[in-house]
mmCIF file of C-alpha atoms in Angstrom:
data_model
loop_
_atom_site.group_PDB
_atom_site.id
_atom_site.type_symbol
_atom_site.label_atom_id
_atom_site.label_comp_id
_atom_site.label_asym_id
_atom_site.label_seq_id
_atom_site.Cartn_x
_atom_site.Cartn_y
_atom_site.Cartn_z
ATOM 1 C CA UNK W 1 -46.994 -13.681 5.015
ATOM 2 C CA UNK W 2 -45.493 -17.088 5.546
ATOM 3 C CA UNK W 3 -45.657 -19.687 8.230
ATOM 4 C CA UNK W 4 -43.228 -18.166 10.724
ATOM 5 C CA UNK W 5 -44.404 -16.399 13.892
ATOM 6 C CA UNK W 6 -41.804 -14.156 15.528
ATOM 7 C CA UNK W 7 -41.764 -12.875 19.110
ATOM 8 C CA UNK W 8 -39.483 -11.327 21.691
ATOM 9 C CA UNK W 9 -38.993 -7.846 20.276
ATOM 10 C CA UNK W 10 -39.175 -4.871 22.663
ATOM 11 C CA UNK W 11 -37.612 -1.537 23.514
ATOM 12 C CA UNK W 12 -34.318 -1.726 25.408
ATOM 13 C CA UNK W 13 -31.335 0.464 26.302
ATOM 14 C CA UNK W 14 -28.081 0.071 24.416
ATOM 15 C CA UNK W 15 -25.763 -2.574 25.794
ATOM 16 C CA UNK W 16 -28.663 -4.805 26.851
ATOM 17 C CA UNK W 17 -29.626 -8.213 25.466
ATOM 18 C CA UNK W 18 -32.715 -9.655 23.825
ATOM 19 C CA UNK W 19 -33.717 -13.115 22.688
ATOM 20 C CA UNK W 20 -35.985 -13.378 19.683
ATOM 21 C CA UNK W 21 -37.841 -16.530 18.756
ATOM 22 C CA UNK W 22 -39.852 -17.701 15.805
ATOM 23 C CA UNK W 23 -41.939 -20.802 15.496
ATOM 24 C CA UNK W 24 -42.115 -22.648 12.193
ATOM 25 C CA UNK W 25 -42.801 -26.097 10.895
ATOM 26 C CA UNK W 26 -40.768 -29.261 11.250
ATOM 27 C CA UNK W 27 -40.659 -29.460 7.466
ATOM 28 C CA UNK W 28 -38.899 -26.098 7.222
ATOM 29 C CA UNK W 29 -36.182 -27.054 9.681
ATOM 30 C CA UNK W 30 -35.605 -30.425 8.072
ATOM 31 C CA UNK W 31 -35.689 -29.326 4.451
ATOM 32 C CA UNK W 32 -34.839 -25.652 4.074
ATOM 33 C CA UNK W 33 -32.469 -22.878 4.940
ATOM 34 C CA UNK W 34 -33.820 -20.846 7.854
ATOM 35 C CA UNK W 35 -32.614 -17.386 8.745
ATOM 36 C CA UNK W 36 -33.024 -14.091 10.561
ATOM 37 C CA UNK W 37 -33.291 -10.776 8.737
ATOM 38 C CA UNK W 38 -34.022 -7.195 9.715
ATOM 39 C CA UNK W 39 -35.327 -4.062 8.062
ATOM 40 C CA UNK W 40 -35.560 -0.389 8.928
ATOM 41 C CA UNK W 41 -37.930 2.037 7.157
ATOM 42 C CA UNK W 42 -36.575 3.199 3.814
ATOM 43 C CA UNK W 43 -33.887 0.521 3.663
ATOM 44 C CA UNK W 44 -33.641 -2.888 2.095
ATOM 45 C CA UNK W 45 -34.102 -5.922 4.268
ATOM 46 C CA UNK W 46 -30.719 -7.296 5.337
ATOM 47 C CA UNK W 47 -29.645 -10.760 6.406
ATOM 48 C CA UNK W 48 -28.273 -11.470 9.876
ATOM 49 C CA UNK W 49 -27.608 -15.202 10.109
ATOM 50 C CA UNK W 50 -28.849 -18.450 8.662
ATOM 51 C CA UNK W 51 -28.800 -22.167 9.328
ATOM 52 C CA UNK W 52 -29.046 -24.948 6.758
ATOM 53 C CA UNK W 53 -30.950 -28.190 7.226
ATOM 54 C CA UNK W 54 -27.833 -29.870 8.626
ATOM 55 C CA UNK W 55 -27.383 -27.207 11.301
ATOM 56 C CA UNK W 56 -24.485 -25.390 9.646
ATOM 57 C CA UNK W 57 -24.546 -21.689 10.540
ATOM 58 C CA UNK W 58 -23.309 -18.569 8.815
ATOM 59 C CA UNK W 59 -23.322 -14.953 10.059
ATOM 60 C CA UNK W 60 -23.171 -12.050 7.644
ATOM 61 C CA UNK W 61 -20.138 -10.389 9.236
ATOM 62 C CA UNK W 62 -17.816 -10.480 12.266
ATOM 63 C CA UNK W 63 -19.688 -7.760 14.171
ATOM 64 C CA UNK W 64 -22.909 -9.768 14.017
ATOM 65 C CA UNK W 65 -21.072 -12.985 14.805
ATOM 66 C CA UNK W 66 -19.534 -11.437 17.905
ATOM 67 C CA UNK W 67 -22.842 -10.255 19.351
ATOM 68 C CA UNK W 68 -25.632 -12.445 17.928
ATOM 69 C CA UNK W 69 -26.191 -16.199 18.152
ATOM 70 C CA UNK W 70 -28.648 -18.167 16.028
ATOM 71 C CA UNK W 71 -29.888 -21.479 17.353
ATOM 72 C CA UNK W 72 -32.784 -23.877 16.975
ATOM 73 C CA UNK W 73 -34.903 -25.959 19.290
ATOM 74 C CA UNK W 74 -35.949 -29.007 17.280
ATOM 75 C CA UNK W 75 -38.496 -30.182 19.806
ATOM 76 C CA UNK W 76 -40.350 -26.855 19.603
ATOM 77 C CA UNK W 77 -39.688 -26.112 15.893
ATOM 78 C CA UNK W 78 -38.275 -22.794 17.042
ATOM 79 C CA UNK W 79 -35.484 -20.650 15.641
ATOM 80 C CA UNK W 80 -33.868 -18.297 18.160
ATOM 81 C CA UNK W 81 -31.682 -15.221 17.901
ATOM 82 C CA UNK W 82 -29.785 -14.202 21.029
ATOM 83 C CA UNK W 83 -28.669 -10.602 20.685
ATOM 84 C CA UNK W 84 -26.110 -9.203 23.130
ATOM 85 C CA UNK W 85 -24.590 -5.752 23.528
ATOM 86 C CA UNK W 86 -27.338 -4.173 21.470
ATOM 87 C CA UNK W 87 -26.673 -0.852 19.747
ATOM 88 C CA UNK W 88 -29.084 1.844 18.517
ATOM 89 C CA UNK W 89 -28.237 0.825 14.939
ATOM 90 C CA UNK W 90 -29.737 -2.605 15.678
ATOM 91 C CA UNK W 91 -33.160 -0.959 15.818
ATOM 92 C CA UNK W 92 -35.283 -2.651 13.165
ATOM 93 C CA UNK W 93 -38.127 -5.018 12.443
ATOM 94 C CA UNK W 94 -36.736 -8.540 12.727
ATOM 95 C CA UNK W 95 -38.023 -11.382 10.560
ATOM 96 C CA UNK W 96 -37.649 -15.133 10.214
ATOM 97 C CA UNK W 97 -37.614 -16.642 6.767
ATOM 98 C CA UNK W 98 -36.949 -19.893 5.007
ATOM 99 C CA UNK W 99 -36.021 -20.994 1.507
ATOM 100 C CA UNK W 100 -35.104 -24.176 -0.345
ATOM 101 C CA UNK W 101 -31.642 -22.761 -0.946
ATOM 102 C CA UNK W 102 -28.873 -22.108 -1.634
ATOM 103 C CA UNK W 103 -28.631 -20.614 1.828
ATOM 104 C CA UNK W 104 -25.792 -18.125 1.465
ATOM 105 C CA UNK W 105 -22.855 -16.867 -0.533
ATOM 106 C CA UNK W 106 -19.702 -16.303 1.528
ATOM 107 C CA UNK W 107 -16.533 -14.549 0.412
ATOM 108 C CA UNK W 108 -13.598 -13.293 2.469
ATOM 109 C CA UNK W 109 -15.341 -13.849 5.782
ATOM 110 C CA UNK W 110 -18.573 -12.038 4.896
ATOM 111 C CA UNK W 111 -21.765 -13.747 3.806
ATOM 112 C CA UNK W 112 -24.839 -12.694 1.893
ATOM 113 C CA UNK W 113 -28.113 -14.480 2.432
ATOM 114 C CA UNK W 114 -30.035 -15.275 -0.718
ATOM 115 C CA UNK W 115 -33.509 -13.946 -1.423
ATOM 116 C CA UNK W 116 -35.548 -16.037 1.004
ATOM 117 C CA UNK W 117 -39.194 -16.282 0.085
ATOM 118 C CA UNK W 118 -41.249 -17.472 3.061
ATOM 119 C CA UNK W 119 -41.482 -14.661 5.646
ATOM 120 C CA UNK W 120 -43.000 -14.131 9.067
ATOM 121 C CA UNK W 121 -44.770 -10.929 10.139
ATOM 122 C CA UNK W 122 -41.809 -9.582 12.115
ATOM 123 C CA UNK W 123 -41.104 -8.400 15.656
ATOM 124 C CA UNK W 124 -39.915 -4.860 16.453
ATOM 125 C CA UNK W 125 -36.655 -4.234 18.292
ATOM 126 C CA UNK W 126 -35.895 -0.684 19.434
ATOM 127 C CA UNK W 127 -32.572 0.182 21.072
ATOM 128 C CA UNK W 128 -32.190 3.588 22.675
ATOM 129 C CA UNK W 129 -28.987 5.292 23.754
#
């Protein structure tokens, strides 16, 4: 496990919102790519959104971009993920991670996040219909 500590996950009904947070180090925000990922049992971990050290943001696809917002609070060394209009398929363990980069590979409006290496322990989000 890495240096990130995630929080904010809980069980909610579909259509509701949640705000996840993870606390890291000032060094990570100033020097690395930071991102949110999620994983369900039996599936590979998938990227959601990432931010580079200059604050540039990329989302993996338009559906995520339309419902989720990644942001950071520099004063608190915190990376946030605001999730709106949650769906049952958003049920997963959500993780923060960081990496020296490159941060992403984007083609035709969709982005893939590279294999980040420094992970938190995760926070569980469960969305019921």
